[in-house]
Short mmCIF file of C-alpha atoms in Angstrom, two decimals:
data_model
loop_
_atom_site.label_atom_id
_atom_site.label_comp_id
_atom_site.label_asym_id
_atom_site.label_seq_id
_atom_site.Cartn_x
_atom_site.Cartn_y
_atom_site.Cartn_z
CA VAL A 1 -0.06 0.16 0.01
CA ALA A 2 0.99 3.59 -0.78
CA TYR A 3 -0.20 6.54 0.98
CA LEU A 4 -0.20 9.62 -1.29
CA PRO A 5 0.46 12.19 -1.10
CA ASN A 6 3.60 11.25 0.37
CA GLY A 7 3.67 12.37 4.11
CA PHE A 8 -0.12 13.07 4.88
CA PRO A 9 -1.51 11.94 7.87
CA VAL A 10 -3.25 8.61 7.36
CA GLU A 11 -5.47 7.32 10.74
CA ASN A 12 -4.30 4.52 12.39
CA TYR A 13 -7.42 2.75 11.75
CA ILE A 14 -6.52 2.53 8.01
CA LYS A 15 -2.96 1.60 8.88
CA ASN A 16 -4.28 -1.30 11.09
CA SER A 17 -6.63 -2.43 8.66
CA PHE A 18 -3.86 -2.90 6.10
CA LYS A 19 -1.39 -4.35 8.66
CA GLU A 20 -4.06 -6.91 9.36
CA LEU A 21 -4.25 -7.97 5.98
CA GLY A 22 -0.51 -8.21 5.56
CA TYR A 23 0.17 -5.45 3.71
CA ARG A 24 3.17 -2.91 4.09
CA ASN A 25 3.70 0.86 3.21
CA THR A 26 6.13 0.93 0.22
CA GLY A 27 6.24 4.93 0.64
CA GLU A 28 5.47 5.24 -3.24
CA GLU A 29 3.35 4.21 -6.22
CA THR A 30 5.29 1.58 -7.96
CA HIS A 31 3.94 -1.66 -10.20
CA LYS A 32 4.22 -3.57 -7.10
CA THR A 33 1.89 -1.40 -5.02
CA THR A 34 -1.85 -2.67 -4.85
CA PHE A 35 -3.90 -0.07 -2.77
CA ILE A 36 -2.81 3.56 -3.44
CA ILE A 37 -4.53 5.54 -0.40
CA GLY A 38 -5.18 9.18 -1.44
CA LYS A 39 -6.51 11.87 1.46
CA GLY A 40 -8.35 14.20 -1.13
CA THR A 41 -11.06 13.60 -3.57
CA ALA A 42 -10.30 12.47 -7.05
CA ALA A 43 -10.46 15.02 -10.03
CA LYS A 44 -11.19 13.77 -13.69
CA ASP A 45 -8.45 15.49 -15.07
CA GLY A 46 -4.84 14.95 -13.70
CA TRP A 47 -5.44 12.17 -11.87
CA LYS A 48 -3.02 9.16 -12.60
CA ILE A 49 -5.05 6.07 -13.85
CA CYS A 50 -4.29 3.09 -11.95
CA ASN A 51 -3.21 0.02 -13.81
CA ASP A 52 -5.02 -3.23 -13.96
CA THR A 53 -3.31 -4.71 -10.72
CA GLN A 54 -3.92 -1.52 -8.38
CA LYS A 55 -6.65 -0.04 -6.41
CA HIS A 56 -7.30 3.49 -5.71
CA ASN A 57 -9.63 4.75 -2.81
CA HIS A 58 -11.33 7.66 -4.40
CA ILE A 59 -13.60 7.55 -7.56
CA PRO A 60 -12.91 10.38 -10.00
CA GLY A 61 -16.23 11.85 -10.50
CA GLU A 62 -17.08 11.57 -6.73
CA ARG A 63 -17.43 15.13 -6.27
CA TYR A 64 -20.98 14.74 -8.11
CA PHE A 65 -22.11 13.53 -4.44
CA ALA A 66 -19.30 14.70 -2.09
CA SER A 67 -19.42 18.28 -3.37
CA LYS A 68 -22.41 20.46 -1.76
CA ASN A 69 -23.37 22.37 -4.79
CA LEU A 70 -22.79 19.12 -7.33
CA LEU A 71 -24.73 16.89 -4.98
CA GLU A 72 -27.60 19.33 -5.10
CA THR A 73 -27.16 19.50 -8.97
CA SER A 74 -27.22 15.58 -9.26
CA LEU A 75 -30.02 15.44 -6.87
CA ARG A 76 -32.00 17.95 -9.04
CA GLU A 77 -31.35 16.04 -12.34
CA ARG A 78 -32.40 12.62 -11.09
CA ASP A 79 -35.76 14.62 -9.30
CA ARG A 80 -36.52 16.01 -13.03
CA THR A 81 -35.93 12.26 -14.70
CA ARG A 82 -38.10 10.49 -12.26
CA THR A 83 -41.66 10.69 -12.44
CA GLY A 84 -43.60 10.72 -9.15
CA GLY A 85 -42.89 8.79 -6.11
CA TYR A 86 -39.38 9.10 -4.12
CA ASN A 87 -37.39 12.24 -4.56
CA SER A 88 -34.65 14.27 -2.80
CA SER A 89 -37.26 16.48 -1.12
CA VAL A 90 -38.02 13.56 1.34
CA PHE A 91 -34.63 13.78 2.65
CA MET A 92 -32.94 17.04 2.08
CA LYS A 93 -34.11 20.73 2.74
CA ARG A 94 -34.79 23.41 -0.07
CA THR A 95 -31.38 24.45 -1.61
CA TYR A 96 -30.41 27.56 -3.44
CA LEU A 97 -27.16 27.58 -5.44
CA THR A 98 -26.61 31.56 -4.41
CA TYR A 99 -23.71 32.14 -6.29
CA LEU A 100 -25.88 31.85 -9.53
CA LYS A 101 -27.79 35.29 -10.06
CA ASP A 102 -31.01 33.46 -11.08
CA GLU A 103 -31.17 31.17 -7.78
CA CYS A 104 -30.19 33.97 -5.64
CA LYS A 105 -33.11 35.91 -7.21
CA THR A 106 -35.68 33.30 -6.52
CA LEU A 107 -34.72 33.04 -3.06
CA VAL A 108 -34.90 36.70 -2.54
CA ASP A 109 -38.30 36.47 -3.99
CA ALA A 110 -39.04 33.59 -1.50
CA ILE A 111 -37.76 35.71 1.83
CA GLU A 112 -39.66 38.73 0.44
CA ALA A 113 -43.08 36.97 -0.14
CA THR A 114 -42.89 35.44 3.42
CA PRO A 115 -43.87 38.19 6.09
CA ILE A 116 -42.42 38.16 9.50
CA ALA A 117 -44.72 37.37 12.08
CA SER A 118 -43.05 38.76 15.12
CA ARG A 119 -39.61 39.89 16.07
CA GLU A 120 -39.27 36.68 18.29
CA GLN A 121 -39.85 34.67 15.11
CA SER A 122 -37.33 37.03 13.10
CA ARG A 123 -34.65 35.80 15.69
CA LYS A 124 -35.04 31.92 15.12
CA PRO A 125 -32.20 30.10 12.48
CA ALA A 126 -34.19 30.18 9.10
CA PHE A 127 -31.42 29.19 6.62
CA ILE A 128 -28.11 27.70 6.80
CA GLN A 129 -25.02 29.24 4.49
CA LYS A 130 -22.65 26.78 3.48
CA SER A 131 -19.01 27.55 1.46
CA ILE A 132 -19.22 24.89 -1.33
CA SER A 133 -15.24 24.05 -0.52
CA GLY A 134 -13.12 23.68 2.28
CA GLY A 135 -15.58 23.87 5.07
CA HIS A 136 -15.52 21.34 7.78
CA ASN A 137 -15.63 21.45 11.57
CA GLY A 138 -18.20 24.15 11.22
CA LYS A 139 -16.06 26.54 9.04
CA GLY A 140 -17.80 28.23 6.26
CA LEU A 141 -21.04 27.80 8.11
CA VAL A 142 -23.42 30.49 8.65
CA ILE A 143 -26.70 29.87 10.62
CA MET A 144 -28.98 32.71 9.36
CA ASP A 145 -32.17 34.41 10.86
CA ARG A 146 -34.85 36.50 9.12
CA PHE A 147 -32.85 39.90 9.75
CA ASP A 148 -29.82 37.94 7.97
CA MET A 149 -31.66 36.82 5.23
CA GLU A 150 -33.20 40.35 4.49
CA ASN A 151 -29.79 41.56 4.36
CA MET A 152 -28.65 39.13 2.07
CA ALA A 153 -31.94 40.55 -0.09
CA LYS A 154 -30.67 44.35 0.30
CA THR A 155 -27.23 43.04 -0.98
CA PHE A 156 -29.11 41.64 -4.03
CA LYS A 157 -30.88 44.53 -4.83
CA GLN A 158 -27.42 46.67 -4.68
CA LYS A 159 -25.30 44.69 -6.38
CA GLY A 160 -26.73 41.86 -8.19
CA LYS A 161 -25.64 38.90 -5.97
CA CYS A 162 -26.28 37.41 -2.68
CA GLN A 163 -22.78 37.05 -1.37
CA VAL A 164 -20.21 39.34 -1.70
CA ALA A 165 -17.15 36.77 -1.89
CA GLY A 166 -16.74 33.45 -2.49
CA LYS A 167 -19.11 30.55 -3.37
CA HIS A 168 -21.68 29.17 -0.99
CA ILE A 169 -24.89 27.23 -1.00
CA VAL A 170 -27.99 28.67 1.44
CA GLN A 171 -30.38 25.69 2.55
CA GLU A 172 -33.44 25.68 4.64
CA PHE A 173 -33.29 25.35 8.08
CA LEU A 174 -34.50 22.44 9.91
CA ALA A 175 -37.30 23.65 12.20
CA ASN A 176 -38.03 20.60 14.29
CA PRO A 177 -34.74 18.82 15.02
CA LEU A 178 -34.78 16.18 17.54
CA LEU A 179 -32.64 16.59 20.39
CA ILE A 180 -30.81 14.43 22.98
CA ASP A 181 -30.53 15.90 26.23
CA GLY A 182 -32.15 19.21 24.70
CA ARG A 183 -28.77 19.09 22.41
CA THR A 184 -28.80 18.62 18.64
CA PHE A 185 -26.89 15.91 17.19
CA ASN A 186 -25.40 14.35 14.03
CA LEU A 187 -25.33 11.01 12.37
CA ARG A 188 -22.03 9.88 10.66
CA LEU A 189 -22.89 7.35 8.66
CA TYR A 190 -20.84 5.41 5.96
CA PHE A 191 -21.24 3.96 2.30
CA ALA A 192 -18.96 1.83 0.11
CA VAL A 193 -19.00 1.96 -3.44
CA PHE A 194 -17.16 -1.45 -4.09
CA ARG A 195 -18.25 -1.21 -7.77
CA VAL A 196 -19.38 1.72 -10.07
CA ARG A 197 -20.13 -0.60 -13.12
CA PRO A 198 -21.93 -3.21 -12.57
CA ALA A 199 -22.80 -0.96 -9.41
CA LEU A 200 -22.52 -2.53 -5.84
CA VAL A 201 -22.91 -0.36 -3.16
CA ALA A 202 -23.34 -0.78 0.60
CA TYR A 203 -24.55 0.97 3.58
CA HIS A 204 -22.85 0.51 7.11
CA ASP A 205 -23.84 1.88 10.36
CA GLY A 206 -22.00 4.58 12.09
CA TYR A 207 -22.48 6.62 15.35
CA VAL A 208 -24.20 9.53 17.10
CA ARG A 209 -22.32 12.65 17.76
CA VAL A 210 -23.96 14.95 20.43
CA THR A 211 -23.27 18.91 20.40
CA LYS A 212 -21.61 20.14 23.45
CA ARG A 213 -24.01 23.21 23.88
CA LYS A 214 -28.07 22.98 24.45
CA PHE A 215 -29.92 23.87 21.35
CA GLN A 216 -31.41 27.29 21.78
CA GLU A 217 -34.56 28.17 19.41
CA ASP A 218 -33.66 31.83 18.64
CA SER A 219 -29.77 31.41 18.76
CA THR A 220 -27.78 31.42 15.43
CA ASP A 221 -24.45 30.57 17.43
CA VAL A 222 -22.79 28.23 15.24
CA LYS A 223 -21.21 26.23 18.32
CA ASN A 224 -24.88 25.12 19.18
CA PHE A 225 -25.13 23.05 16.05
CA VAL A 226 -21.34 21.61 14.96
CA SER A 227 -20.71 18.19 16.92
CA ASN A 228 -17.69 17.14 14.36
CA SER A 229 -14.95 19.65 15.83
CA GLU A 230 -12.17 18.29 17.60
CA LYS A 231 -12.33 21.09 20.39
CA VAL A 232 -15.82 19.36 20.86
CA TRP A 233 -14.62 16.13 21.50
CA LYS A 234 -11.74 16.96 23.69
CA GLY A 235 -13.53 19.60 25.58
CA ARG A 236 -16.39 17.87 27.51
CA THR A 237 -16.80 17.60 31.18
CA PRO A 238 -16.88 14.02 32.86
CA GLY A 239 -20.45 12.68 32.71
CA GLU A 240 -21.19 14.27 29.49
CA LYS A 241 -21.36 11.78 26.59
CA HIS A 242 -20.61 12.82 23.10
CA PHE A 243 -20.90 9.60 21.34
CA MET A 244 -23.33 6.77 21.04
CA SER A 245 -24.10 4.16 18.96
CA LEU A 246 -27.51 4.30 16.99
CA ASP A 247 -29.52 1.84 18.96
CA GLU A 248 -28.52 3.86 22.27
CA MET A 249 -29.67 6.84 20.67
CA LEU A 250 -33.10 5.41 19.80
CA SER A 251 -33.52 3.62 23.36
CA HIS A 252 -32.88 7.18 24.49
CA GLN A 253 -36.12 8.08 22.40
CA GLY A 254 -38.19 5.65 23.74
CA GLN A 255 -38.04 3.42 20.60
CA ALA A 256 -38.37 -0.28 20.20
CA ALA A 257 -35.03 -2.56 20.30
CA ASP A 258 -36.01 -3.52 16.47
CA TYR A 259 -36.67 0.09 15.14
CA LEU A 260 -33.37 0.48 13.58
CA ASP A 261 -33.93 -2.73 11.92
CA THR A 262 -37.47 -2.48 10.76
CA THR A 263 -37.74 1.36 10.03
CA LEU A 264 -34.81 3.60 10.22
CA ARG A 265 -32.07 1.60 8.55
CA PRO A 266 -34.19 1.08 5.56
CA LYS A 267 -34.49 4.82 5.24
CA PHE A 268 -31.01 5.56 5.18
CA MET A 269 -30.30 2.58 3.05
CA GLU A 270 -32.64 4.57 0.75
CA ILE A 271 -31.32 8.02 0.72
CA VAL A 272 -28.01 6.29 -0.11
CA ALA A 273 -28.80 4.47 -2.74
CA TYR A 274 -30.65 7.51 -4.49
CA VAL A 275 -27.65 9.77 -3.94
CA PHE A 276 -25.51 7.17 -5.70
CA LYS A 277 -27.82 6.67 -8.53
CA ALA A 278 -28.02 10.45 -8.82
CA ALA A 279 -24.16 10.79 -9.47
CA GLN A 280 -23.60 7.49 -11.09
CA PRO A 281 -23.37 8.77 -14.60
CA HIS A 282 -20.63 11.17 -13.60
CA LEU A 283 -18.48 8.39 -11.83
CA ASP A 284 -15.35 6.74 -13.55
CA PRO A 285 -16.40 3.16 -14.31
CA SER A 286 -12.78 1.82 -14.20
CA PRO A 287 -12.39 -1.16 -11.99
CA GLN A 288 -9.46 0.26 -10.24
CA TYR A 289 -11.39 2.79 -8.12
CA PHE A 290 -13.42 2.35 -5.00
CA GLY A 291 -14.49 4.68 -2.33
CA LEU A 292 -15.98 4.55 1.61
CA TYR A 293 -17.86 7.65 2.18
CA GLY A 294 -19.37 9.30 5.46
CA PRO A 295 -22.83 10.97 4.63
CA ASP A 296 -24.05 13.11 7.45
CA MET A 297 -27.51 13.10 8.46
CA THR A 298 -29.47 14.22 11.48
CA LEU A 299 -33.49 13.41 12.23
CA ASP A 300 -36.42 15.29 13.13
CA THR A 301 -39.09 14.94 15.99
CA HIS A 302 -40.72 12.91 13.76
CA LEU A 303 -37.79 10.49 13.62
CA ASN A 304 -37.45 11.29 9.69
CA PRO A 305 -33.59 11.35 8.53
CA TRP A 306 -32.27 14.64 6.83
CA LEU A 307 -29.39 14.69 5.06
CA PHE A 308 -26.93 17.58 5.41
CA GLU A 309 -23.51 16.27 3.01
CA VAL A 310 -21.46 13.50 1.93
CA ASN A 311 -17.95 13.44 3.08
CA TYR A 312 -15.45 12.04 0.22
CA SER A 313 -12.56 11.44 3.50
CA PRO A 314 -14.96 10.67 6.37
CA GLU A 315 -13.27 10.87 9.64
CA LEU A 316 -11.63 7.52 10.64
CA SER A 317 -9.08 8.69 13.62
CA ARG A 318 -8.80 8.11 17.08
CA PHE A 319 -11.05 10.56 18.07
CA ILE A 320 -14.09 8.25 17.31
CA PRO A 321 -15.83 5.41 18.76
CA LEU A 322 -14.18 2.73 16.77
CA GLN A 323 -15.76 0.02 18.37
CA HIS A 324 -19.15 0.84 16.10
CA ILE A 325 -17.17 0.16 13.05
CA PRO A 326 -14.42 -2.58 14.42
CA ASN A 327 -13.87 -4.25 10.78
CA MET A 328 -15.11 -1.98 8.10
CA TYR A 329 -12.48 -1.00 6.71
CA THR A 330 -10.72 -4.36 6.76
CA ASP A 331 -13.85 -5.85 4.86
CA ALA A 332 -14.06 -3.12 2.34
CA ILE A 333 -10.32 -3.65 1.69
CA ARG A 334 -10.75 -7.14 1.45
CA THR A 335 -13.45 -6.86 -0.90
CA GLN A 336 -11.45 -5.02 -3.26
CA GLU A 337 -8.85 -7.90 -3.27
CA LEU A 338 -11.54 -10.27 -4.34
CA LEU A 339 -12.72 -7.75 -7.15
CA LEU A 340 -9.03 -7.29 -8.68
CA LYS A 341 -9.33 -10.68 -9.20
CA ASP A 342 -12.65 -11.07 -10.10
CA HIS A 343 -14.35 -7.66 -10.88
CA ASN A 344 -17.90 -9.28 -11.68
CA MET A 345 -17.75 -11.26 -8.51
CA ARG A 346 -21.17 -11.50 -6.95
CA TRP A 347 -21.91 -10.17 -3.29
CA GLU A 348 -23.20 -13.73 -2.31
CA GLU A 349 -19.60 -14.82 -2.88
CA ILE A 350 -17.64 -11.94 -1.76
CA SER A 351 -19.38 -12.03 1.68
CA LYS A 352 -18.23 -15.50 2.56
CA HIS A 353 -14.83 -13.82 2.73
CA LEU A 354 -15.19 -11.04 5.20
CA THR A 355 -15.41 -10.91 8.80
CA SER A 356 -18.47 -8.97 9.30
CA PRO A 357 -20.45 -9.39 6.27
CA LYS A 358 -23.87 -8.53 7.71
CA GLU A 359 -22.72 -4.94 8.89
CA PHE A 360 -22.42 -4.28 4.92
CA HIS A 361 -26.30 -3.72 3.88
CA ILE A 362 -26.37 -3.68 -0.06
CA VAL A 363 -28.32 -0.62 -1.39
CA VAL A 364 -27.47 -0.93 -5.22
CA ASP A 365 -26.26 -4.56 -6.56
CA GLU A 366 -26.97 -4.21 -10.56
CA GLN A 367 -25.95 -7.51 -10.85
CA ALA A 368 -28.77 -8.92 -8.41
CA SER A 369 -31.08 -6.94 -10.08
CA SER A 370 -30.32 -8.01 -14.12
CA SER A 371 -30.42 -11.64 -13.18
#
């Protein structure tokens, strides 16, 4: 295995997975290197194509679900080409690409068409502004109340654009987030794209991250909503619980022990399948590529899941509760070993060689659907 670019920090969880499977770090990409592990997303142009005996952990084109604006455009296209039934409005709040003048105007028109009922209402979070690149741990995130939105409308009228600098999207705020002990939380889930064509995609449970501060419905302080900051993880007082399993979270909400299996996980899987299918036309189908991704979601008070974004380099460091995903990466790599030998191997055969095959839940299997 070679970790590229050389010298970037690789989480011990990943290194340990390769060591468990008998790999050593070559330090460089050579013809003897089987796995090439990169930190950043793969670009279609300028990315060295692997040979037939190599695997790379990023798929060219993955930005179409792992970049905030391209995720939105991919979902819109899939929604447009489907007639009726399930679509992205079920799991993702209305999103505006406000760096585009037409969409900025649409948002401004919507703001002006909705009068403020009271001054108290005007201070409640209404929208979230997100930078389309470089945002993590809450950076580039702005919670906007009605006054902020009216200032945006003024900027548009004066300068013909919603933002003075940078590219952003603006998304409707989830008005009824489910809380744990009065705090908002984030669901870090996972999915693996083992193969683009014929597609083989699997969902994997993750864990729950709870914010440090209690939710205040009239506050736009980002710290009330950020749960993935390293400072949050390290700065908790004794007795506060930051991480928990999905089952723990549901038990805390008084749900039955089988609610995850029977109700919630199938919803997560449906979202993952829809997101993948939306981006699939843009993904490089070369057999050398695979990817492990981290969708971030939350729940509303009716236990409906809502997608925030998809991370192309999900956190796998010592700061997270690895007991919830002990064999995930090892089994993902073992799957790629098998697909190097036989690109069209079926999941039924692959799963026989995995440590925890039941932890991966297949959401797209084009071989099975065509047989």
